[in-house]
PDB file of C-alpha atoms in Angstrom:
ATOM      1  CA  UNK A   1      80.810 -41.335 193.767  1.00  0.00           C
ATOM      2  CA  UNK A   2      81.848 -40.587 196.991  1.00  0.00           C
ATOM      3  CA  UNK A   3      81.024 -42.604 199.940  1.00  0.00           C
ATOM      4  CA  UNK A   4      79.787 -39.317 201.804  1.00  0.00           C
ATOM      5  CA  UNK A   5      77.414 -38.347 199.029  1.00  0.00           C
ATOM      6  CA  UNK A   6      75.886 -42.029 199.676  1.00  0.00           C
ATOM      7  CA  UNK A   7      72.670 -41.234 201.894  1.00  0.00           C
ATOM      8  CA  UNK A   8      71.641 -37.944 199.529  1.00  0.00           C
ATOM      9  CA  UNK A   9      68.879 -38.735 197.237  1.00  0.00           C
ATOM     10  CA  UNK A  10      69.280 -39.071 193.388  1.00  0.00           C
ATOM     11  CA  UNK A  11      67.092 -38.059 190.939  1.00  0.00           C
ATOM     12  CA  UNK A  12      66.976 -38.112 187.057  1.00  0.00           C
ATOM     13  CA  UNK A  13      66.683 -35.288 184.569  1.00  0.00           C
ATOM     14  CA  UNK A  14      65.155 -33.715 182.944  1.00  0.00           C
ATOM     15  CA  UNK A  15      62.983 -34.092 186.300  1.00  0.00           C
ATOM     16  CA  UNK A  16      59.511 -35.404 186.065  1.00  0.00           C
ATOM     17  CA  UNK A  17      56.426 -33.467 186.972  1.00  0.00           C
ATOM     18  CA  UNK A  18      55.717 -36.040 189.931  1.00  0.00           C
ATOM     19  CA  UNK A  19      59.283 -35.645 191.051  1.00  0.00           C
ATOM     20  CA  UNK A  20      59.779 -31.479 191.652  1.00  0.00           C
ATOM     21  CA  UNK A  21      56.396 -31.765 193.201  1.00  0.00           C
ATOM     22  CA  UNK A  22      57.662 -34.695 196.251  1.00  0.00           C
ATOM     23  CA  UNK A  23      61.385 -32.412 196.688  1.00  0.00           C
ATOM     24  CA  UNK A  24      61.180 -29.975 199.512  1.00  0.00           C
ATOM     25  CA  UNK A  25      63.131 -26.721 200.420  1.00  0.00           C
ATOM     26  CA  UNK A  26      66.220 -27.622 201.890  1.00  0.00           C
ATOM     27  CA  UNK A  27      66.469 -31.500 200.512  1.00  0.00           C
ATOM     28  CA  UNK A  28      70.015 -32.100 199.179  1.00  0.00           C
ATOM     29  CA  UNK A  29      70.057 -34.085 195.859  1.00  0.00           C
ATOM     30  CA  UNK A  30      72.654 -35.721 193.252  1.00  0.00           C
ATOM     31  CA  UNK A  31      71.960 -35.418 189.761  1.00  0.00           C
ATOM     32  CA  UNK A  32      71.746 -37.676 186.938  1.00  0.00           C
ATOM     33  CA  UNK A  33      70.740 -37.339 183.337  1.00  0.00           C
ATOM     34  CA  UNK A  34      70.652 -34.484 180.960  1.00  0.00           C
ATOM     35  CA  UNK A  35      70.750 -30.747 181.824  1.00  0.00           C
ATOM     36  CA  UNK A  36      70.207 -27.559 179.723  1.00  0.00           C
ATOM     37  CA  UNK A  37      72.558 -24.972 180.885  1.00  0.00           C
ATOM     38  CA  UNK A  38      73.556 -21.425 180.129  1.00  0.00           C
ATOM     39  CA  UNK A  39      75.160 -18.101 181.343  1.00  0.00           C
ATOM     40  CA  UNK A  40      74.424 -15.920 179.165  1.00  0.00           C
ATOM     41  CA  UNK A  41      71.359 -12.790 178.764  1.00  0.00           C
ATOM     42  CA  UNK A  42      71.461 -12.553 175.335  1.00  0.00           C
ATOM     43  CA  UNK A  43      70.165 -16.684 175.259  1.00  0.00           C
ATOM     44  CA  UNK A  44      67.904 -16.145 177.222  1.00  0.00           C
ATOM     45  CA  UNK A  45      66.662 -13.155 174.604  1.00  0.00           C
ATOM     46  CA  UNK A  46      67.079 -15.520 172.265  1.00  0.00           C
ATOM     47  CA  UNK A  47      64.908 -18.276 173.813  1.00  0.00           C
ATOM     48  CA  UNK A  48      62.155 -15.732 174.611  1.00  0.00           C
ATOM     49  CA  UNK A  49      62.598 -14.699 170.672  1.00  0.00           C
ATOM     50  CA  UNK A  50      61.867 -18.245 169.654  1.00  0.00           C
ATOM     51  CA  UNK A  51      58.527 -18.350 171.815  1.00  0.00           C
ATOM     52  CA  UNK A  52      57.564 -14.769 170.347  1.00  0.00           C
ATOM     53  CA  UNK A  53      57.997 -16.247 166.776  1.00  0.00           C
ATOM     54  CA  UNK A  54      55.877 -19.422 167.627  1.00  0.00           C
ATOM     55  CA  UNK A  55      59.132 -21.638 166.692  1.00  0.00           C
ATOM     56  CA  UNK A  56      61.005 -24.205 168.917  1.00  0.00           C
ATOM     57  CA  UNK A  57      64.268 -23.297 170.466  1.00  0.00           C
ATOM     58  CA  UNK A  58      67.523 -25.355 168.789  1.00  0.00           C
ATOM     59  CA  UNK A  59      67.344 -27.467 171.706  1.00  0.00           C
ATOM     60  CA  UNK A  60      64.069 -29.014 173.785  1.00  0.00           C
ATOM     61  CA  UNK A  61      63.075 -27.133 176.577  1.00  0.00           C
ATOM     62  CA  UNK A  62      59.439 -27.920 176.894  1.00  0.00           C
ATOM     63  CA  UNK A  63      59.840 -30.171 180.272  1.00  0.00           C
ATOM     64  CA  UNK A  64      63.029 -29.650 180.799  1.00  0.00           C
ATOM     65  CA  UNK A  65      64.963 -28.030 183.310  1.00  0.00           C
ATOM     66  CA  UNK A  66      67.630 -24.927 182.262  1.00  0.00           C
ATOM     67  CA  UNK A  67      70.066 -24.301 185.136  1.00  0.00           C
ATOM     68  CA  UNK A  68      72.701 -21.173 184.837  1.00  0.00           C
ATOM     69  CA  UNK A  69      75.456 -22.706 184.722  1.00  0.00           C
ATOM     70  CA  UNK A  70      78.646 -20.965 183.032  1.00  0.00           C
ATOM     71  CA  UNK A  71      81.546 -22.903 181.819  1.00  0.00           C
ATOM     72  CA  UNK A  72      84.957 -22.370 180.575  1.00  0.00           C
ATOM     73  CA  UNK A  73      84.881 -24.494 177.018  1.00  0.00           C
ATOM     74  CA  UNK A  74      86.651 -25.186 173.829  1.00  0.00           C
ATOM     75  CA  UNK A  75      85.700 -25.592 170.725  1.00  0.00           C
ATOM     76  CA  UNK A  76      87.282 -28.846 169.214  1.00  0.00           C
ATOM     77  CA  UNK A  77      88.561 -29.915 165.747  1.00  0.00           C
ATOM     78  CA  UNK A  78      85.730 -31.938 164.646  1.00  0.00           C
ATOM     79  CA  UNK A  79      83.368 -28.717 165.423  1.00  0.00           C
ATOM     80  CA  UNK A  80      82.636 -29.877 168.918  1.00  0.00           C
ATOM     81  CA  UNK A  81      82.633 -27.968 172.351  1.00  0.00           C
ATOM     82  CA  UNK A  82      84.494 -29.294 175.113  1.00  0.00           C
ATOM     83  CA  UNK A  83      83.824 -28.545 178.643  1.00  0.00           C
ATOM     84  CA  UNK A  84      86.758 -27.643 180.342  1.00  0.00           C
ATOM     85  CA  UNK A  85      85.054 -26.317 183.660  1.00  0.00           C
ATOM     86  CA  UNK A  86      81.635 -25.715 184.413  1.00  0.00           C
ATOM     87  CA  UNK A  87      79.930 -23.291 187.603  1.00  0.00           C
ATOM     88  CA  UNK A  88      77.059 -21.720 188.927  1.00  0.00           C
ATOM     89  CA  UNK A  89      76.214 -17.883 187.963  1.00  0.00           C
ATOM     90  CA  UNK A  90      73.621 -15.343 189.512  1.00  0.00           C
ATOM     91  CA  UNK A  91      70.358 -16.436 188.951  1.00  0.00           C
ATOM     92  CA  UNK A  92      68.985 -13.006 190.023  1.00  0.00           C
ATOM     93  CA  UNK A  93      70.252 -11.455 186.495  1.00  0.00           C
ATOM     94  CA  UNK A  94      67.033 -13.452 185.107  1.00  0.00           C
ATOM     95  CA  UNK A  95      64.638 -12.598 187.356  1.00  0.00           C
ATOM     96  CA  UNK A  96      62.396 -10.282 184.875  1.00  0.00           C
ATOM     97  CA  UNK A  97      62.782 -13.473 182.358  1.00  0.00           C
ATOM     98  CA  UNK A  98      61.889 -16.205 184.283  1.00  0.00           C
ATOM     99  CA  UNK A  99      58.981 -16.442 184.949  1.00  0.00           C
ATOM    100  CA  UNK A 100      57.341 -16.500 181.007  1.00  0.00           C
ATOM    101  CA  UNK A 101      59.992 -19.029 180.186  1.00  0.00           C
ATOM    102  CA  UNK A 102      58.720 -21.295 183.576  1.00  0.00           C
ATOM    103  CA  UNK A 103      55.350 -21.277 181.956  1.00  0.00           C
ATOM    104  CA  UNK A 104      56.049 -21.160 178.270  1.00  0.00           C
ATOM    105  CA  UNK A 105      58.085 -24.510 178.234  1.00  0.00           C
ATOM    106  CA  UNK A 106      56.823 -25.754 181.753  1.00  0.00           C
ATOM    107  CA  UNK A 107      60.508 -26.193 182.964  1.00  0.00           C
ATOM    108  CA  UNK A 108      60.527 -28.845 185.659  1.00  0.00           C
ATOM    109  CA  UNK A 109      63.891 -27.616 187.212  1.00  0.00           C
ATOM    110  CA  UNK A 110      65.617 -24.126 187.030  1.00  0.00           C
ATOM    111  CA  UNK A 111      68.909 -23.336 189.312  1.00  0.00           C
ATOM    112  CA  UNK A 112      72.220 -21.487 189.552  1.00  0.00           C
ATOM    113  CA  UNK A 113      73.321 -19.543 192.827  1.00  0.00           C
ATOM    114  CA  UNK A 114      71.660 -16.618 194.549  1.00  0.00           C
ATOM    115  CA  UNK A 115      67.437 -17.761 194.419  1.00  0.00           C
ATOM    116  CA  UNK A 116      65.386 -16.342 192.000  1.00  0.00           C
ATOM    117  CA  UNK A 117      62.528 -13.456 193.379  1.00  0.00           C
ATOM    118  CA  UNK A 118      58.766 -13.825 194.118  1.00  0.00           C
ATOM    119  CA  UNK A 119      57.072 -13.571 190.759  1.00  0.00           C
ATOM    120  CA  UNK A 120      59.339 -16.351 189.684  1.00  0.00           C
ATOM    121  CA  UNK A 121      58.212 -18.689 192.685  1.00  0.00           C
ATOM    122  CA  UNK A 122      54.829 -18.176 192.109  1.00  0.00           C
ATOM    123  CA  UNK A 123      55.693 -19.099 188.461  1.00  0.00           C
ATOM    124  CA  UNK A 124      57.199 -22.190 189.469  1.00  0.00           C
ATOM    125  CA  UNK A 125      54.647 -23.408 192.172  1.00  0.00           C
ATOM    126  CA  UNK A 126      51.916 -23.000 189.370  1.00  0.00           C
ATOM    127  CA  UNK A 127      53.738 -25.291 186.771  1.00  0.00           C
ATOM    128  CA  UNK A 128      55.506 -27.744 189.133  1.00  0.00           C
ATOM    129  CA  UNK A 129      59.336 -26.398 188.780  1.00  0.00           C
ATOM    130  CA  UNK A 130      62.053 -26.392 191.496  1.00  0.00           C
ATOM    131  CA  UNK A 131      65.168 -24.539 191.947  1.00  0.00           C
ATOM    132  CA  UNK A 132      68.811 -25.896 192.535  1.00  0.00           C
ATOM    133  CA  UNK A 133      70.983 -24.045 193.986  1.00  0.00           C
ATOM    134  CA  UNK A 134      74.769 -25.076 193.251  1.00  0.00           C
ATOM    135  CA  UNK A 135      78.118 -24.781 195.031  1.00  0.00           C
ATOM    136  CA  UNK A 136      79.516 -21.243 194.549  1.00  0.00           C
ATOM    137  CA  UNK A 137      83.189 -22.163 193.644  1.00  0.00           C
ATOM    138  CA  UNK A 138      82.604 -26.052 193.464  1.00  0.00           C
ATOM    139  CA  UNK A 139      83.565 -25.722 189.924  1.00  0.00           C
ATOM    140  CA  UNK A 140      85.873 -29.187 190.450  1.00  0.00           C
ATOM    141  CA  UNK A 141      82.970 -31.060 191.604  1.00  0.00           C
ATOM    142  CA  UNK A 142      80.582 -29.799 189.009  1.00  0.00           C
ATOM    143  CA  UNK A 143      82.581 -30.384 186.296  1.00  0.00           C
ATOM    144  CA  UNK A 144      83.892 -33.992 187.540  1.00  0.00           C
ATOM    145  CA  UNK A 145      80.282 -34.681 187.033  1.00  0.00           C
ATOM    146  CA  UNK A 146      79.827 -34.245 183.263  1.00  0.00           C
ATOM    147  CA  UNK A 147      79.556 -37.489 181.222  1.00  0.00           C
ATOM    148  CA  UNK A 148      79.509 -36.066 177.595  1.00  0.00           C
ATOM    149  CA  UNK A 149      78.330 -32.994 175.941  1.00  0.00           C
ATOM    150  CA  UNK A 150      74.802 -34.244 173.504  1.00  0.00           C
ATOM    151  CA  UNK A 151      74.257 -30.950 171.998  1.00  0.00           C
ATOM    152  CA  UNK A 152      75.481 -27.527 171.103  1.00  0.00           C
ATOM    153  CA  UNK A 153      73.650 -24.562 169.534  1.00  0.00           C
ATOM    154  CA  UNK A 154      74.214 -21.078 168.657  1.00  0.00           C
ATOM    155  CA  UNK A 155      77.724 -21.166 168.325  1.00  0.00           C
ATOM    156  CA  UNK A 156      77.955 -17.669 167.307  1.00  0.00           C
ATOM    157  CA  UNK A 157      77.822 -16.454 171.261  1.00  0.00           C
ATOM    158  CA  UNK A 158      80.943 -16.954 173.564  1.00  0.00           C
ATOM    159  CA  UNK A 159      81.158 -20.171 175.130  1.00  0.00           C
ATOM    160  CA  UNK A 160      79.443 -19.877 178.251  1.00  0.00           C
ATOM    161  CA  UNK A 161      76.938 -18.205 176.465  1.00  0.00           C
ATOM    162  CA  UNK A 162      75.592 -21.064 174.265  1.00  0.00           C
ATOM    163  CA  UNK A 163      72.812 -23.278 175.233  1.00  0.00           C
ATOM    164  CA  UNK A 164      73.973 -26.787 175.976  1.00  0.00           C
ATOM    165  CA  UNK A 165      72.627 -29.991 176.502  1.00  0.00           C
ATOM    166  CA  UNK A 166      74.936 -32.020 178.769  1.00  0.00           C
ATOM    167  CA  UNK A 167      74.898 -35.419 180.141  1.00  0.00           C
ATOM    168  CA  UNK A 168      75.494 -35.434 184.042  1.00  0.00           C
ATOM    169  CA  UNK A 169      75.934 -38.251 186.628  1.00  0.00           C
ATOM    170  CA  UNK A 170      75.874 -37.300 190.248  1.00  0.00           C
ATOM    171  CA  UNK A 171      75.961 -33.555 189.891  1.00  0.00           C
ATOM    172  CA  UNK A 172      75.817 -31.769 192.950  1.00  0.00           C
ATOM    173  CA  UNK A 173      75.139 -32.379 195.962  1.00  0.00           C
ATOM    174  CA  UNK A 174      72.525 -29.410 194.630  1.00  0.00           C
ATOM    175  CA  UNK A 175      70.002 -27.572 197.302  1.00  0.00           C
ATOM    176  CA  UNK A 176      66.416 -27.347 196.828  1.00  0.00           C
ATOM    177  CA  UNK A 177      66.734 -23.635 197.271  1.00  0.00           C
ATOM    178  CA  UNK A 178      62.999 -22.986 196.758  1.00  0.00           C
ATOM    179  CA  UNK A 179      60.262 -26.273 195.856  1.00  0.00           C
ATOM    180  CA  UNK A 180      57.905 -26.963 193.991  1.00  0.00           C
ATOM    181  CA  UNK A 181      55.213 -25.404 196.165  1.00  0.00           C
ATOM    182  CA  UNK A 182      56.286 -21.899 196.916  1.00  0.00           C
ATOM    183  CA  UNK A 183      58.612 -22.309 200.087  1.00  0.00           C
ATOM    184  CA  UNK A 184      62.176 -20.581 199.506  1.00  0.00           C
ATOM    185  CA  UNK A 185      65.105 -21.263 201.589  1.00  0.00           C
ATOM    186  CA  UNK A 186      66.468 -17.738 200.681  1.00  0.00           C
ATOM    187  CA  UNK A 187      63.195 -15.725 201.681  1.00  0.00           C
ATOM    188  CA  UNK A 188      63.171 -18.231 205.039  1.00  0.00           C
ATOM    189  CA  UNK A 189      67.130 -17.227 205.637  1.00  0.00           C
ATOM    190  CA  UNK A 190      66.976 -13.519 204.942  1.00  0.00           C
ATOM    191  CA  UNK A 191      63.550 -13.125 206.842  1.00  0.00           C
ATOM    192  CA  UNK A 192      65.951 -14.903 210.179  1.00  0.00           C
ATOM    193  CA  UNK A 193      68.464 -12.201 209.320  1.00  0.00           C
ATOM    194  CA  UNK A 194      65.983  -9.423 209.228  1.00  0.00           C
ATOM    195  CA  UNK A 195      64.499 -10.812 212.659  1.00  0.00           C
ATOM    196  CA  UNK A 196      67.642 -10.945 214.329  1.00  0.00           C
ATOM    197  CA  UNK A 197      68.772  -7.297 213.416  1.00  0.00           C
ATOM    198  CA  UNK A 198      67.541  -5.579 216.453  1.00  0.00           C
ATOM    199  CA  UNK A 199      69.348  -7.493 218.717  1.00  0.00           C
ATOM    200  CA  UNK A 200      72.690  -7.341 217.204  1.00  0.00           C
ATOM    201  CA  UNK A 201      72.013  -3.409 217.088  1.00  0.00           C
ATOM    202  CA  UNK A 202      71.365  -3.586 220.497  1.00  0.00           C
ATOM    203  CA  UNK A 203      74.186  -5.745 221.377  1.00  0.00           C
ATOM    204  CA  UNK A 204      76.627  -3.403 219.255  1.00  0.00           C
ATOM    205  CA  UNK A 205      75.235  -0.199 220.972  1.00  0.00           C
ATOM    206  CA  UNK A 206      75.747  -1.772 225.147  1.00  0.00           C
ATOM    207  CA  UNK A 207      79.662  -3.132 223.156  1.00  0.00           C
ATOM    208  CA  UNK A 208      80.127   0.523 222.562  1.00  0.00           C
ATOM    209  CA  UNK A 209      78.986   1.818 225.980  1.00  0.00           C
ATOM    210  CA  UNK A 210      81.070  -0.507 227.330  1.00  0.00           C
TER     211      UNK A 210
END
């Protein structure tokens, strides 16, 4: 790893309870371990199928973190999936979903790019969950990162669209984008845009008097 990711704090997933609960908005972290990701709607469907049907989902989720995270695969001759690229997608696409899966499986870490909305904080504050938010575009990086891919499951959907299990070491640098305990960098940033609004109005009308 690179000497300027040094000083950034590592942690292991899936992330315990104890450690969402001590990250704070705006900490930068490295990750190491095993992820759950996914791009894809329909999974998500799917996974919220399995918890209507009182069954388990292919792969663990119960404690676990599931990130949105789209990749550009292969499948190989021996019937496995290689990961050819891997990146962030809009987390805002799952907002109405969220929130039950949060509680259902009492995910410790969710993430992608973009935040997710209020009913999913408040979700995620109640069960102890924290959301990264990845490098739009740092598809390089986050792919550099991936030590082996453990498992694979419904291999019927498009690539990006299956739910993988992947093993990581020093993903990121990743944002806490909102913690553990309600605060949200995105609600802080766009309530600093909304604030300063007025003045650039005003400072737009006196450019055009000028």
């Amino acid at each position: 790893m690179s000497e300027m990711f040094a000083n950034y704090r590592r942690v292991t997933m899936p992330l315990s309870r104890e450690d969402a609960r001590s990250l704070r908005a705006g900490d930068m972290v490295l990750l190491d371990g095993e992820i759950t990701i996914t791009a894809g709607l329909p999974t998500h469907h799917r996974i919220l199928k399995c918890m209507e049907d009182g069954i388990a989902p292919p792969i663990p989720l119960q404690g676990q973190s599931l990130l949105h995270l789209g990749s550009y695969s292969q499948d190989t001759a021996d019937g496995g999936l290689e990961v050819l690229y891997m990146n962030p997608t809009t987390s805002t696409r799952f907002n109405p979903l969220m929130p039950r899966l949060i509680r259902h499986f009492g995910l410790t870490a969710v993430g992608g790019k973009g935040g997710l909305d209020a009913a999913c904080r408040e979700a995620m504050a109640e069960v102890g969950c924290v959301y990264f938010s990845f490098l739009g575009g740092g598809a390089p990086l986050h792919s550099s990162a991936i030590t082996a891919v453990r498992a694979v499951a419904w291999n019927d959907l498009v690539a990006h669209y299956r739910l993988v299990r992947l093993a990581v070491s020093g993903l990121g640098p990743v944002t806490v984008g909102i913690d553990a305990h309600g605060n949200s960098l995105f609600e802080t940033l766009s309530q600093q845009a909304t604030d300063r609004m007025p003045a650039i109005l005003a400072q737009l009308d006196r450019d055009r008097a000028g």
